[in-house]
mmCIF file of C-alpha atoms and ligand atoms in Angstrom:
data_model
loop_
_atom_site.group_PDB
_atom_site.id
_atom_site.type_symbol
_atom_site.label_atom_id
_atom_site.label_comp_id
_atom_site.label_asym_id
_atom_site.label_seq_id
_atom_site.Cartn_x
_atom_site.Cartn_y
_atom_site.Cartn_z
ATOM 1 C CA MET S 28 -14.244 -12.354 -22.323
ATOM 2 C CA ARG S 29 -12.875 -8.953 -21.483
ATOM 3 C CA THR S 30 -9.673 -8.457 -19.646
ATOM 4 C CA PHE S 31 -9.079 -6.149 -16.866
ATOM 5 C CA TYR S 32 -5.700 -5.177 -15.317
ATOM 6 C CA VAL S 33 -5.387 -3.364 -11.926
ATOM 7 C CA THR S 34 -2.384 -2.493 -9.980
ATOM 8 C CA THR S 35 -1.769 -0.820 -6.631
ATOM 9 C CA PRO S 36 1.292 1.511 -6.572
ATOM 10 C CA ILE S 37 4.188 -0.610 -5.882
ATOM 11 C CA TYR S 38 4.951 0.568 -2.307
ATOM 12 C CA TYR S 39 8.270 1.589 -0.880
ATOM 13 C CA PRO S 40 9.218 -0.928 1.758
ATOM 14 C CA ASN S 41 10.972 1.590 3.841
ATOM 15 C CA SER S 42 8.886 0.432 6.750
ATOM 16 C CA GLU S 43 6.203 -2.226 7.405
ATOM 17 C CA PRO S 44 2.921 -1.543 5.627
ATOM 18 C CA HIS S 45 0.572 0.975 7.129
ATOM 19 C CA ALA S 46 -3.068 1.854 6.914
ATOM 20 C CA GLY S 47 -2.530 3.841 3.753
ATOM 21 C CA ASN S 48 -1.165 0.831 1.917
ATOM 22 C CA ALA S 49 -3.961 -1.269 3.231
ATOM 23 C CA TYR S 50 -6.586 1.293 2.042
ATOM 24 C CA THR S 51 -5.231 1.508 -1.340
ATOM 25 C CA THR S 52 -4.839 -2.292 -1.785
ATOM 26 C CA ILE S 53 -8.419 -2.972 -0.422
ATOM 27 C CA ALA S 54 -9.756 -0.507 -2.966
ATOM 28 C CA ALA S 55 -7.893 -2.308 -5.855
ATOM 29 C CA ASP S 56 -9.035 -5.571 -4.442
ATOM 30 C CA VAL S 57 -12.690 -4.385 -4.583
ATOM 31 C CA LEU S 58 -12.241 -3.443 -8.126
ATOM 32 C CA ALA S 59 -10.581 -6.817 -9.049
ATOM 33 C CA ARG S 60 -13.348 -8.747 -7.335
ATOM 34 C CA TYR S 61 -15.966 -6.738 -9.126
ATOM 35 C CA HIS S 62 -14.640 -7.430 -12.420
ATOM 36 C CA ARG S 63 -14.245 -11.129 -11.752
ATOM 37 C CA LEU S 64 -17.888 -11.289 -10.780
ATOM 38 C CA LYS S 65 -18.667 -9.635 -14.057
ATOM 39 C CA GLY S 66 -16.853 -12.480 -15.807
ATOM 40 C CA ASP S 67 -13.877 -10.489 -16.905
ATOM 41 C CA GLN S 68 -10.416 -12.042 -17.005
ATOM 42 C CA VAL S 69 -8.559 -10.130 -14.165
ATOM 43 C CA CYS S 70 -4.810 -9.663 -13.407
ATOM 44 C CA PHE S 71 -4.278 -7.779 -10.157
ATOM 45 C CA LEU S 72 -0.749 -6.746 -9.286
ATOM 46 C CA THR S 73 0.626 -5.228 -6.167
ATOM 47 C CA GLY S 74 4.266 -5.213 -4.870
ATOM 48 C CA VAL S 75 7.055 -3.202 -3.569
ATOM 49 C CA ASP S 76 9.570 -0.812 -5.178
ATOM 50 C CA GLU S 77 12.784 -1.668 -3.485
ATOM 51 C CA HIS S 78 14.922 0.872 -5.400
ATOM 52 C CA ALA S 79 14.541 4.075 -3.452
ATOM 53 C CA ALA S 80 16.628 6.443 -1.275
ATOM 54 C CA ASN S 81 14.260 6.012 1.626
ATOM 55 C CA VAL S 82 14.674 2.131 1.480
ATOM 56 C CA TYR S 83 18.399 2.701 1.500
ATOM 57 C CA ASP S 84 18.216 5.015 4.540
ATOM 58 C CA ALA S 85 16.025 2.555 6.428
ATOM 59 C CA ALA S 86 18.340 -0.374 5.633
ATOM 60 C CA LYS S 87 21.314 1.763 6.789
ATOM 61 C CA ALA S 88 19.600 2.733 9.952
ATOM 62 C CA GLU S 89 19.183 -0.903 10.860
ATOM 63 C CA GLY S 90 22.726 -1.850 9.828
ATOM 64 C CA LEU S 91 21.524 -4.087 6.987
ATOM 65 C CA SER S 92 22.341 -4.135 3.178
ATOM 66 C CA PRO S 93 19.355 -2.787 1.155
ATOM 67 C CA GLN S 94 18.767 -6.424 -0.143
ATOM 68 C CA ALA S 95 18.694 -7.929 3.344
ATOM 69 C CA TYR S 96 16.473 -5.152 4.596
ATOM 70 C CA CYS S 97 14.056 -5.627 1.691
ATOM 71 C CA ASP S 98 14.139 -9.387 2.184
ATOM 72 C CA LYS S 99 12.887 -8.693 5.830
ATOM 73 C CA ILE S 100 10.341 -6.206 4.955
ATOM 74 C CA ALA S 101 8.721 -7.380 1.777
ATOM 75 C CA PRO S 102 7.240 -10.429 3.479
ATOM 76 C CA THR S 103 5.329 -8.216 5.922
ATOM 77 C CA PHE S 104 3.320 -6.880 2.967
ATOM 78 C CA VAL S 105 2.553 -10.328 1.698
ATOM 79 C CA LYS S 106 1.520 -11.317 5.239
ATOM 80 C CA LEU S 107 -0.753 -8.332 5.592
ATOM 81 C CA TRP S 108 -2.460 -9.022 2.159
ATOM 82 C CA GLU S 109 -3.042 -12.613 3.318
ATOM 83 C CA ARG S 110 -4.639 -11.387 6.599
ATOM 84 C CA LEU S 111 -6.810 -8.931 4.577
ATOM 85 C CA ASN S 112 -7.801 -11.622 2.186
ATOM 86 C CA ILE S 113 -6.481 -9.571 -0.778
ATOM 87 C CA SER S 114 -7.013 -11.413 -4.100
ATOM 88 C CA HIS S 115 -3.912 -10.319 -6.000
ATOM 89 C CA ASP S 116 -2.565 -12.459 -8.665
ATOM 90 C CA ILE S 117 0.947 -11.150 -8.596
ATOM 91 C CA PHE S 118 3.085 -9.772 -5.796
ATOM 92 C CA PHE S 119 5.940 -8.009 -7.546
ATOM 93 C CA ARG S 120 9.362 -7.074 -6.104
ATOM 94 C CA THR S 121 11.659 -4.843 -8.096
ATOM 95 C CA THR S 122 14.711 -6.882 -6.980
ATOM 96 C CA SER S 123 13.243 -9.991 -8.668
ATOM 97 C CA ASP S 124 15.000 -11.448 -11.681
ATOM 98 C CA LEU S 125 11.736 -11.126 -13.700
ATOM 99 C CA HIS S 126 11.825 -7.297 -13.052
ATOM 100 C CA LYS S 127 15.424 -6.856 -13.782
ATOM 101 C CA ARG S 128 15.134 -8.620 -17.185
ATOM 102 C CA GLY S 129 12.109 -6.642 -18.097
ATOM 103 C CA ALA S 130 13.708 -3.355 -17.095
ATOM 104 C CA GLN S 131 16.919 -4.172 -19.018
ATOM 105 C CA LYS S 132 14.832 -5.032 -22.068
ATOM 106 C CA PHE S 133 12.868 -1.856 -21.884
ATOM 107 C CA LEU S 134 15.946 0.247 -21.377
ATOM 108 C CA ASN S 135 17.708 -1.399 -24.252
ATOM 109 C CA VAL S 136 14.894 -0.526 -26.576
ATOM 110 C CA LEU S 137 15.135 3.086 -25.431
ATOM 111 C CA TYR S 138 18.925 3.169 -25.761
ATOM 112 C CA ASP S 139 18.778 1.499 -29.288
ATOM 113 C CA ASN S 140 16.268 4.223 -30.262
ATOM 114 C CA GLY S 141 18.655 6.963 -29.115
ATOM 115 C CA ASP S 142 16.378 8.118 -26.309
ATOM 116 C CA VAL S 143 18.948 7.681 -23.635
ATOM 117 C CA TYR S 144 21.388 10.665 -23.158
ATOM 118 C CA LYS S 145 23.154 12.115 -20.135
ATOM 119 C CA GLY S 146 21.652 15.227 -18.559
ATOM 120 C CA LYS S 147 21.581 17.058 -15.184
ATOM 121 C CA TYR S 148 18.514 17.784 -13.023
ATOM 122 C CA GLU S 149 18.576 19.938 -9.943
ATOM 123 C CA GLY S 150 16.078 21.326 -7.563
ATOM 124 C CA TYR S 151 14.467 21.262 -4.210
ATOM 125 C CA TYR S 152 13.703 17.644 -3.108
ATOM 126 C CA CYS S 153 11.998 15.962 -0.331
ATOM 127 C CA LEU S 154 13.344 12.550 0.728
ATOM 128 C CA SER S 155 10.012 11.357 2.193
ATOM 129 C CA CYS S 156 7.974 12.418 -0.879
ATOM 130 C CA GLU S 157 10.695 11.217 -3.273
ATOM 131 C CA GLU S 158 9.766 14.292 -5.211
ATOM 132 C CA PHE S 159 11.293 17.526 -6.645
ATOM 133 C CA PHE S 160 9.311 20.706 -6.086
ATOM 134 C CA SER S 161 9.349 23.715 -8.353
ATOM 135 C CA GLU S 162 10.080 27.230 -6.995
ATOM 136 C CA LYS S 163 6.343 28.043 -7.689
ATOM 137 C CA GLU S 164 5.147 25.313 -5.298
ATOM 138 C CA LEU S 165 7.339 26.580 -2.432
ATOM 139 C CA THR S 166 7.478 29.322 -0.057
ATOM 140 C CA ASP S 167 10.613 31.378 0.749
ATOM 141 C CA GLU S 168 11.446 28.859 3.531
ATOM 142 C CA LYS S 169 11.713 26.028 1.019
ATOM 143 C CA ILE S 170 9.879 23.448 3.204
ATOM 144 C CA CYS S 171 8.035 20.408 1.946
ATOM 145 C CA PRO S 172 4.352 21.378 1.499
ATOM 146 C CA VAL S 173 3.452 17.794 2.640
ATOM 147 C CA HIS S 174 5.914 17.018 5.362
ATOM 148 C CA LYS S 175 6.575 20.582 6.548
ATOM 149 C CA ARG S 176 10.393 19.775 6.794
ATOM 150 C CA PRO S 177 13.198 21.594 5.077
ATOM 151 C CA LEU S 178 13.935 20.383 1.535
ATOM 152 C CA GLN S 179 17.289 19.419 0.227
ATOM 153 C CA TRP S 180 18.897 20.978 -2.864
ATOM 154 C CA LEU S 181 19.682 18.049 -4.918
ATOM 155 C CA GLU S 182 21.652 17.831 -8.109
ATOM 156 C CA GLU S 183 21.770 14.589 -10.058
ATOM 157 C CA GLU S 184 23.156 13.354 -13.297
ATOM 158 C CA ASN S 185 20.797 11.143 -15.104
HETATM 159 ZN ZN1 LIG T 17 7.650 15.743 1.635
#
């Protein structure tokens, strides 16, 4: 028996799910169902990435802690996947204990191998894209090519 693993992106729960989330999840569902019909052993994961600046901002705007906000929004994703009859095996939340333990284990391996060091990164950043843009990608106005809004100059120590 062959095994097949498929995952959607883990979505930012900075709002309730939208058509783009549904589109991507339905596409992954089609793939998972196809492989099950073929007799493959399938693992289909979807979920939410609750550690993002846009999630923090959304929580703050509603006067909630990020965890309380995520506890309110994450179930709206689960509910939509139920309504759409999505056949996922795992709904993952990055605030789950399982994720925290896995992330800690992974980071400890990196640390033990000397792959973790302090550095600085800076550049033009879009809060909505959660992405830095290089000078080459931008015009003189320094606006997000996707959102057409001014970018922030962000410096972060990592
Ligand atoms: Zn953007």
